[in-house]
Coordinates of C-alpha atoms in Angstrom, one line a residue:
M1054 CA 59.8 119.0 30.8
P1055 CA 60.5 122.7 31.6
F1056 CA 60.6 125.5 29.1
D1057 CA 63.5 128.0 28.6
P1058 CA 62.0 131.4 29.6
I1059 CA 64.1 133.2 27.0
C1060 CA 63.7 131.1 23.7
K1061 CA 60.6 129.1 24.9
K1062 CA 62.2 125.8 23.9
E1063 CA 61.7 122.6 26.0
V1064 CA 64.8 121.9 28.2
P1065 CA 65.6 118.7 30.1
E1066 CA 66.0 119.2 33.9
S1067 CA 69.5 117.7 33.5
T1068 CA 70.7 120.8 31.6
E1069 CA 73.8 122.5 33.1
Y1070 CA 72.4 126.0 32.6
I1071 CA 70.2 126.7 35.6
S1072 CA 69.4 129.9 37.5
E1073 CA 67.4 130.5 40.7
L1074 CA 65.2 133.5 41.2
S1075 CA 62.9 134.1 44.2
G1076 CA 63.3 130.4 45.2
N1077 CA 62.3 129.1 41.8
K1078 CA 64.6 127.3 39.4
H1079 CA 64.7 128.2 35.7
Y1080 CA 66.2 126.0 33.1
F1081 CA 68.0 127.1 29.9
C1082 CA 69.1 125.5 26.6
S1083 CA 72.4 127.4 26.4
Y1084 CA 74.9 129.7 28.1
E1085 CA 73.5 132.7 26.0
C1086 CA 69.9 132.3 27.2
K1087 CA 71.0 131.9 30.8
N1088 CA 73.1 135.1 30.5
K1089 CA 70.2 137.1 29.1
F1090 CA 68.0 135.9 32.0
D1091 CA 70.7 136.7 34.6
A1092 CA 71.2 140.1 33.1
L1093 CA 67.5 140.8 33.5
E1094 CA 67.7 139.7 37.1
N1095 CA 70.7 142.0 37.7
S1096 CA 68.8 144.9 36.2
V1097 CA 66.0 144.4 38.7
I1098 CA 68.5 144.3 41.6
R1099 CA 70.2 147.4 40.2
L1100 CA 66.8 149.2 40.1
R1101 CA 66.1 148.3 43.7
R1102 CA 69.5 149.5 44.8
T1103 CA 69.0 152.7 42.9
L1104 CA 65.7 153.4 44.6
E1105 CA 67.2 152.6 48.0
D1106 CA 70.1 154.9 47.4
K1107 CA 67.8 157.7 46.3
E1108 CA 65.9 157.5 49.6
K1109 CA 69.2 158.2 51.4
I1110 CA 70.5 161.1 49.3
S1111 CA 69.7 164.4 50.8
F1112 CA 70.6 168.0 50.0
G1113 CA 73.3 167.6 52.7
K1114 CA 75.3 165.2 50.5
L1115 CA 75.2 167.7 47.6
N1116 CA 76.2 170.5 50.0
K1117 CA 79.1 168.5 51.4
E1118 CA 80.5 167.1 48.2
I1119 CA 79.8 169.9 45.7
I1120 CA 78.7 173.2 47.1
K1121 CA 81.0 173.7 50.1
P1122 CA 84.2 172.6 48.3
G1123 CA 83.5 175.3 45.6
I1124 CA 82.8 172.8 42.8
C1125 CA 79.3 174.0 42.0
T1126 CA 78.9 175.4 38.5
L1127 CA 75.8 177.5 39.3
C1128 CA 74.0 175.9 36.5
G1129 CA 70.8 175.9 38.6
A1130 CA 69.8 172.2 37.9
C1131 CA 69.2 171.5 41.6
A1132 CA 67.0 174.5 42.1
A1133 CA 65.1 173.8 38.8
T1134 CA 64.3 170.3 39.9
C1135 CA 63.5 170.9 43.6
E1136 CA 61.2 173.6 44.9
S1137 CA 63.0 173.5 48.3
I1138 CA 66.3 174.8 46.8
V1139 CA 67.0 178.3 45.7
I1140 CA 70.1 180.1 44.4
E1141 CA 71.0 182.8 46.9
D1142 CA 74.3 184.8 47.1
E1143 CA 75.6 182.7 44.2
Q1144 CA 75.1 179.5 46.0
P1145 CA 72.4 176.8 46.1
K1146 CA 70.6 176.8 49.5
L1147 CA 67.9 174.7 51.1
K1148 CA 64.9 176.9 52.0
G1149 CA 62.2 174.2 52.4
K1150 CA 62.0 170.7 53.7
C1151 CA 64.3 168.1 52.1
T1152 CA 62.6 164.8 51.4
A1153 CA 66.0 163.1 50.5
C1154 CA 64.6 162.1 47.1
G1155 CA 68.1 162.4 45.6
V1156 CA 67.0 164.3 42.5
C1157 CA 69.2 167.4 43.2
Y1158 CA 72.3 165.2 43.6
N1159 CA 71.6 163.0 40.6
Q1160 CA 71.0 165.9 38.3
C1161 CA 74.1 167.9 39.3
P1162 CA 76.6 167.9 36.5
R1163 CA 79.5 167.7 39.0
T1164 CA 78.4 164.4 40.6
I1165 CA 79.3 161.1 39.0
T1166 CA 76.4 158.7 39.4
T1167 CA 76.3 156.2 36.5
E1168 CA 78.4 153.1 35.8
E1169 CA 79.5 154.5 32.5
G1170 CA 80.5 157.8 34.0
L1171 CA 82.6 156.0 36.6
I1172 CA 84.3 153.2 34.6
G1173 CA 83.5 153.8 31.0
C1174 CA 81.5 151.8 28.4
I1175 CA 80.9 148.2 29.4
R1176 CA 79.9 145.4 27.0
F1177 CA 80.1 142.7 29.7
P1178 CA 81.8 142.2 33.1
Y1179 CA 83.3 138.9 34.3
A1180 CA 85.0 137.3 37.2
A1181 CA 87.6 135.0 35.7
K1182 CA 90.7 132.9 36.4
T1183 CA 93.2 130.9 34.4
A1184 CA 92.4 127.3 33.3
I1185 CA 96.0 126.6 32.3
K1186 CA 97.4 123.9 34.6
G1187 CA 100.3 125.1 36.7
L1188 CA 100.0 128.8 35.8
E1189 CA 100.1 131.2 38.7
G1190 CA 100.0 135.0 38.6
Q1191 CA 98.5 138.1 40.0
D1192 CA 94.9 137.4 41.0
G1193 CA 93.5 135.0 38.4
A1194 CA 96.4 135.2 35.8
V1195 CA 93.8 136.0 33.2
V1196 CA 95.9 138.4 31.1
T1197 CA 98.7 135.9 30.7
S1198 CA 96.2 133.2 29.8
M1199 CA 94.4 135.3 27.2
L1200 CA 97.7 136.3 25.6
A1201 CA 98.8 132.7 25.5
Y1202 CA 95.6 131.8 23.6
A1203 CA 96.1 134.7 21.2
L1204 CA 99.7 133.6 20.5
D1205 CA 98.8 129.9 20.1
E1206 CA 96.0 130.7 17.7
G1207 CA 98.1 133.2 15.7
L1208 CA 95.8 136.0 16.4
I1209 CA 98.7 138.2 17.5
D1210 CA 102.3 138.4 16.4
C1211 CA 103.5 139.6 19.8
A1212 CA 102.5 141.2 23.1
I1213 CA 103.9 144.3 24.7
V1214 CA 104.2 143.3 28.4
T1215 CA 106.4 144.4 31.4
T1216 CA 108.9 142.2 33.2
T1217 CA 111.6 143.2 35.7
S1218 CA 115.2 144.0 35.3
D1219 CA 117.8 141.2 36.0
K1220 CA 120.2 143.8 37.4
E1221 CA 117.8 145.9 39.5
P1222 CA 115.1 143.7 41.1
W1223 CA 111.5 144.8 40.5
K1224 CA 112.5 147.7 38.2
P1225 CA 110.0 147.4 35.3
V1226 CA 111.3 146.6 31.8
P1227 CA 108.9 146.5 28.8
I1228 CA 109.5 143.7 26.3
V1229 CA 108.1 142.4 23.0
A1230 CA 106.9 138.9 24.0
T1231 CA 106.6 136.3 21.3
S1232 CA 106.5 133.1 23.5
Y1233 CA 104.6 131.6 26.4
E1234 CA 107.8 131.6 28.5
E1235 CA 108.2 135.4 28.0
L1236 CA 104.5 136.0 28.9
V1237 CA 104.9 134.0 32.2
K1238 CA 108.0 135.9 33.1
A1239 CA 106.0 139.2 32.8
R1240 CA 103.1 138.1 35.1
G1241 CA 102.3 140.0 38.2
S1242 CA 101.9 143.7 39.1
K1243 CA 104.9 146.1 39.4
Y1244 CA 103.2 149.3 40.7
V1245 CA 105.9 151.4 38.9
H1246 CA 105.5 153.3 35.6
S1247 CA 106.7 151.2 32.6
M1248 CA 107.7 152.9 29.4
T1249 CA 105.8 150.5 27.1
M1250 CA 105.5 152.8 24.2
E1251 CA 109.1 152.4 23.2
A1252 CA 108.6 148.6 23.0
L1253 CA 105.4 149.1 21.0
M1254 CA 107.2 151.3 18.5
G1255 CA 110.0 148.8 18.2
A1256 CA 107.6 146.0 17.5
I1257 CA 105.9 147.9 14.7
Q1258 CA 109.3 148.8 13.2
E1259 CA 110.2 145.1 13.3
G1260 CA 107.2 144.3 11.1
M1261 CA 104.8 143.1 13.8
R1262 CA 101.3 143.7 12.5
S1263 CA 98.9 142.3 15.1
I1264 CA 100.0 143.4 18.6
A1265 CA 98.5 143.0 22.1
F1266 CA 99.4 145.9 24.3
V1267 CA 99.2 145.6 28.1
G1268 CA 99.3 148.8 30.2
T1269 CA 97.7 151.1 32.7
S1270 CA 95.2 153.8 31.6
C1271 CA 98.0 156.3 30.9
N1272 CA 99.8 153.9 28.6
I1273 CA 96.5 152.9 27.0
D1274 CA 95.7 156.6 26.4
A1275 CA 99.0 157.2 24.7
V1276 CA 98.3 154.4 22.2
T1277 CA 94.7 155.7 21.7
K1278 CA 96.0 159.2 20.9
M1279 CA 98.5 157.9 18.5
Q1280 CA 95.8 155.8 16.8
K1281 CA 93.5 158.8 16.5
S1282 CA 96.1 161.5 15.6
P1283 CA 99.3 159.7 14.4
Y1284 CA 101.2 162.9 13.5
G1285 CA 104.5 161.8 12.0
F1286 CA 103.7 158.1 12.5
L1287 CA 101.0 157.4 10.0
H1288 CA 103.1 154.9 8.1
M1289 CA 103.4 152.9 11.3
F1290 CA 100.0 153.0 13.0
M1291 CA 98.1 152.5 9.7
R1292 CA 99.7 149.1 9.3
A1293 CA 99.4 147.9 12.9
N1294 CA 96.4 146.4 14.6
I1295 CA 96.7 146.9 18.3
L1296 CA 94.5 145.1 20.9
K1297 CA 94.6 147.3 24.0
L1298 CA 94.5 145.4 27.3
G1299 CA 94.1 147.9 30.2
L1300 CA 95.0 147.3 33.8
L1301 CA 93.0 148.7 36.7
C1302 CA 95.2 151.2 38.5
M1303 CA 94.7 153.5 41.5
D1304 CA 98.3 154.6 42.0
T1305 CA 101.8 154.0 40.8
F1306 CA 105.0 154.7 42.7
Y1307 CA 108.5 155.8 42.0
Y1308 CA 110.9 152.8 41.8
E1309 CA 113.5 154.5 44.1
G1310 CA 110.7 155.2 46.6
I1311 CA 109.6 151.6 46.9
K1312 CA 113.3 150.5 47.1
E1313 CA 113.9 153.0 49.9
F1314 CA 110.8 151.8 51.8
V1315 CA 111.7 148.1 51.5
E1316 CA 115.3 148.7 52.6
N1317 CA 114.1 150.9 55.6
H1318 CA 111.9 148.0 56.7
D1319 CA 114.7 145.4 56.8
M1320 CA 113.7 143.8 53.5
R1321 CA 115.5 143.3 50.1
L1322 CA 113.8 143.7 46.8
E1323 CA 115.5 140.5 45.5
D1324 CA 113.8 138.5 48.2
I1325 CA 110.3 139.7 47.3
D1326 CA 108.3 137.2 45.2
S1327 CA 105.3 139.4 44.6
M1328 CA 103.6 142.7 45.6
K1329 CA 99.9 143.4 46.0
I1330 CA 97.8 146.4 46.9
R1331 CA 94.4 145.6 48.4
K1332 CA 92.0 146.9 51.0
G1333 CA 94.2 149.9 51.8
K1334 CA 97.3 147.8 52.3
F1335 CA 100.6 147.4 50.4
E1336 CA 101.6 143.7 50.8
F1337 CA 105.0 142.1 50.1
Y1338 CA 105.2 138.4 49.7
M1339 CA 108.5 136.6 50.5
G1340 CA 108.1 132.8 50.5
D1341 CA 105.6 132.0 53.3
E1342 CA 106.0 135.4 54.9
V1343 CA 103.7 138.3 54.1
R1344 CA 104.4 141.9 55.3
S1345 CA 101.6 144.4 55.1
Y1346 CA 101.7 148.2 55.5
D1347 CA 99.1 150.9 55.4
L1348 CA 99.0 152.4 51.9
S1349 CA 99.2 155.9 53.4
K1350 CA 102.9 155.2 54.3
F1351 CA 103.6 155.3 50.6
D1352 CA 102.1 158.7 49.9
S1353 CA 105.5 160.4 49.5
Y1354 CA 106.5 157.8 46.9
R1355 CA 103.4 158.2 44.8
S1356 CA 103.9 159.3 41.2
S1357 CA 102.9 162.9 40.8
S1358 CA 101.1 162.2 37.6
C1359 CA 98.6 159.9 39.5
R1360 CA 97.3 163.0 41.3
F1361 CA 95.9 164.2 38.0
C1362 CA 94.6 160.9 36.7
T1363 CA 90.8 160.2 37.0
D1364 CA 90.7 156.9 35.1
L1365 CA 90.9 153.8 37.4
A1366 CA 89.5 151.4 34.8
S1367 CA 91.5 152.0 31.6
E1368 CA 88.4 153.2 29.9
N1369 CA 90.0 153.4 26.4
S1370 CA 91.0 149.8 26.3
D1371 CA 89.4 146.9 24.5
I1372 CA 89.4 144.9 27.8
S1373 CA 90.2 146.0 31.3
F1374 CA 91.6 143.7 34.0
G1375 CA 92.2 143.9 37.7
G1376 CA 91.7 142.4 41.1
I1377 CA 89.0 144.8 42.4
G1378 CA 85.6 143.2 43.0
S1379 CA 86.2 139.6 42.1
P1380 CA 86.8 136.9 44.8
D1381 CA 90.4 136.1 45.8
G1382 CA 92.2 134.2 43.1
C1383 CA 90.1 135.7 40.4
T1384 CA 90.4 138.7 38.0
T1385 CA 87.7 141.3 37.3
V1386 CA 87.4 141.5 33.5
I1387 CA 85.5 144.3 31.7
A1388 CA 85.0 143.6 28.0
R1389 CA 84.5 146.9 26.2
S1390 CA 85.0 146.6 22.4
G1391 CA 83.6 144.0 20.1
M1392 CA 87.1 142.7 19.4
G1393 CA 87.8 142.5 23.1
Y1394 CA 84.6 140.7 23.9
E1395 CA 85.1 138.1 21.1
I1396 CA 88.8 137.3 21.9
F1397 CA 88.1 136.9 25.6
N1398 CA 85.2 134.6 25.1
E1399 CA 87.1 132.6 22.5
A1400 CA 89.8 132.1 25.1
V1401 CA 87.1 130.9 27.5
D1402 CA 85.6 128.5 24.9
R1403 CA 89.0 127.1 24.1
G1404 CA 89.7 126.2 27.7
Y1405 CA 92.3 128.8 28.5
I1406 CA 90.1 130.7 31.0
K1407 CA 87.2 130.0 33.3
A1408 CA 84.7 132.9 33.6
R1409 CA 81.3 133.8 35.0
Q1410 CA 79.3 137.0 35.0
L1411 CA 80.4 139.5 37.6
T1412 CA 77.5 140.3 40.0
Q1413 CA 76.3 143.8 40.8
K1414 CA 77.4 143.3 44.4
E1415 CA 80.9 142.5 43.2
M1416 CA 80.9 145.5 40.9
Q1417 CA 80.3 147.9 43.8
P1418 CA 83.8 148.1 45.2
L1419 CA 85.1 148.9 41.7
L1420 CA 82.5 151.7 41.3
N1421 CA 83.4 153.1 44.7
L1422 CA 87.1 153.2 44.0
A1423 CA 86.5 154.6 40.6
K1424 CA 84.5 157.5 42.1
L1425 CA 87.3 158.2 44.5
K1426 CA 89.7 158.4 41.6
K1427 CA 87.3 160.7 39.6
V1428 CA 86.7 163.2 42.4
Q1429 CA 90.4 163.5 43.5
M1430 CA 90.7 166.3 40.8
Y1431 CA 88.4 168.3 43.0
S1432 CA 91.2 168.9 45.5
L1433 CA 93.2 170.4 42.6
I1434 CA 90.3 172.7 41.7
R1435 CA 90.0 173.8 45.4
R1436 CA 93.8 174.5 45.5
Q1437 CA 93.7 176.6 42.4
N1438 CA 90.8 178.7 43.8
V1439 CA 92.6 179.5 47.0

């Protein structure tokens, strides 16, 4: 009988908890032991990837991304850690042979090279989808499923979610949801700013004390700031427990802009069943028909505030959700706080959600997009220096 490599207990080969590493099977007594082992394996993979990346990072990358655009702080970290680099004419320059070790790039304070720097603190990442029969939604419908669990169990009094207007199709309308039917009505992405704070304040005034709040990073940041510095609203935020559920967001667009684009391309908003942005395309779903357009065609409709945002992953949330990284039909879930981790796993244990650990390979697209979002502020810095 094999032994669990984590807790050293004997485990029958019929156990459902099995992992393969280098062609060998390892058997575990529980989900927790298997996760610990898999996390160790991913750490090794991550280390190998890091070493491979360092072999490819030369001074040229630092020069292209940081020095030439005028982002360099002249701190001297690159010159202090590499004898081939000197500071000359108020600029780092390569004077010796570059071995592409990557040290200069990784030590520069203007580069973003760690997972935490890109997407914030992570307790655990998952790929997940709903386990509720008949429920469909954006990606894996995980947010709706978790909120359904929280309402059923009495963990929350309500959820602040965004549905659409009955009079103006696809125009976002924040609501205070207290039933499963209202949660289902709000599923799916809208890609337009939703003024969810008004609904949150209304819920607190109505006496709701345990509230789930769903929003993009800008909405989550507003709640976080009110929690930390509730000037004039102390009597409200001291009495409300708010679970912050953040949505991954690269861009939002003006409602009138999307409406104009749709009408100019012989479509009607009321005929659109769902919208999705993926792989550089904006997709509109109408029954069996899918129309896809390059995202660049929507640049003129992009919300101006998004040009200043560097937070793709809603870093101040308790849990972040989005479609980046996970397979089609699944949601990427980043559990951040202890409360977020517990409530998500409770929903999994109670059969509302199916989940597995997100692999490092699946994480990479999320990290890549997060980096693009972080460094977009550099263009603003360059503009101000002109």
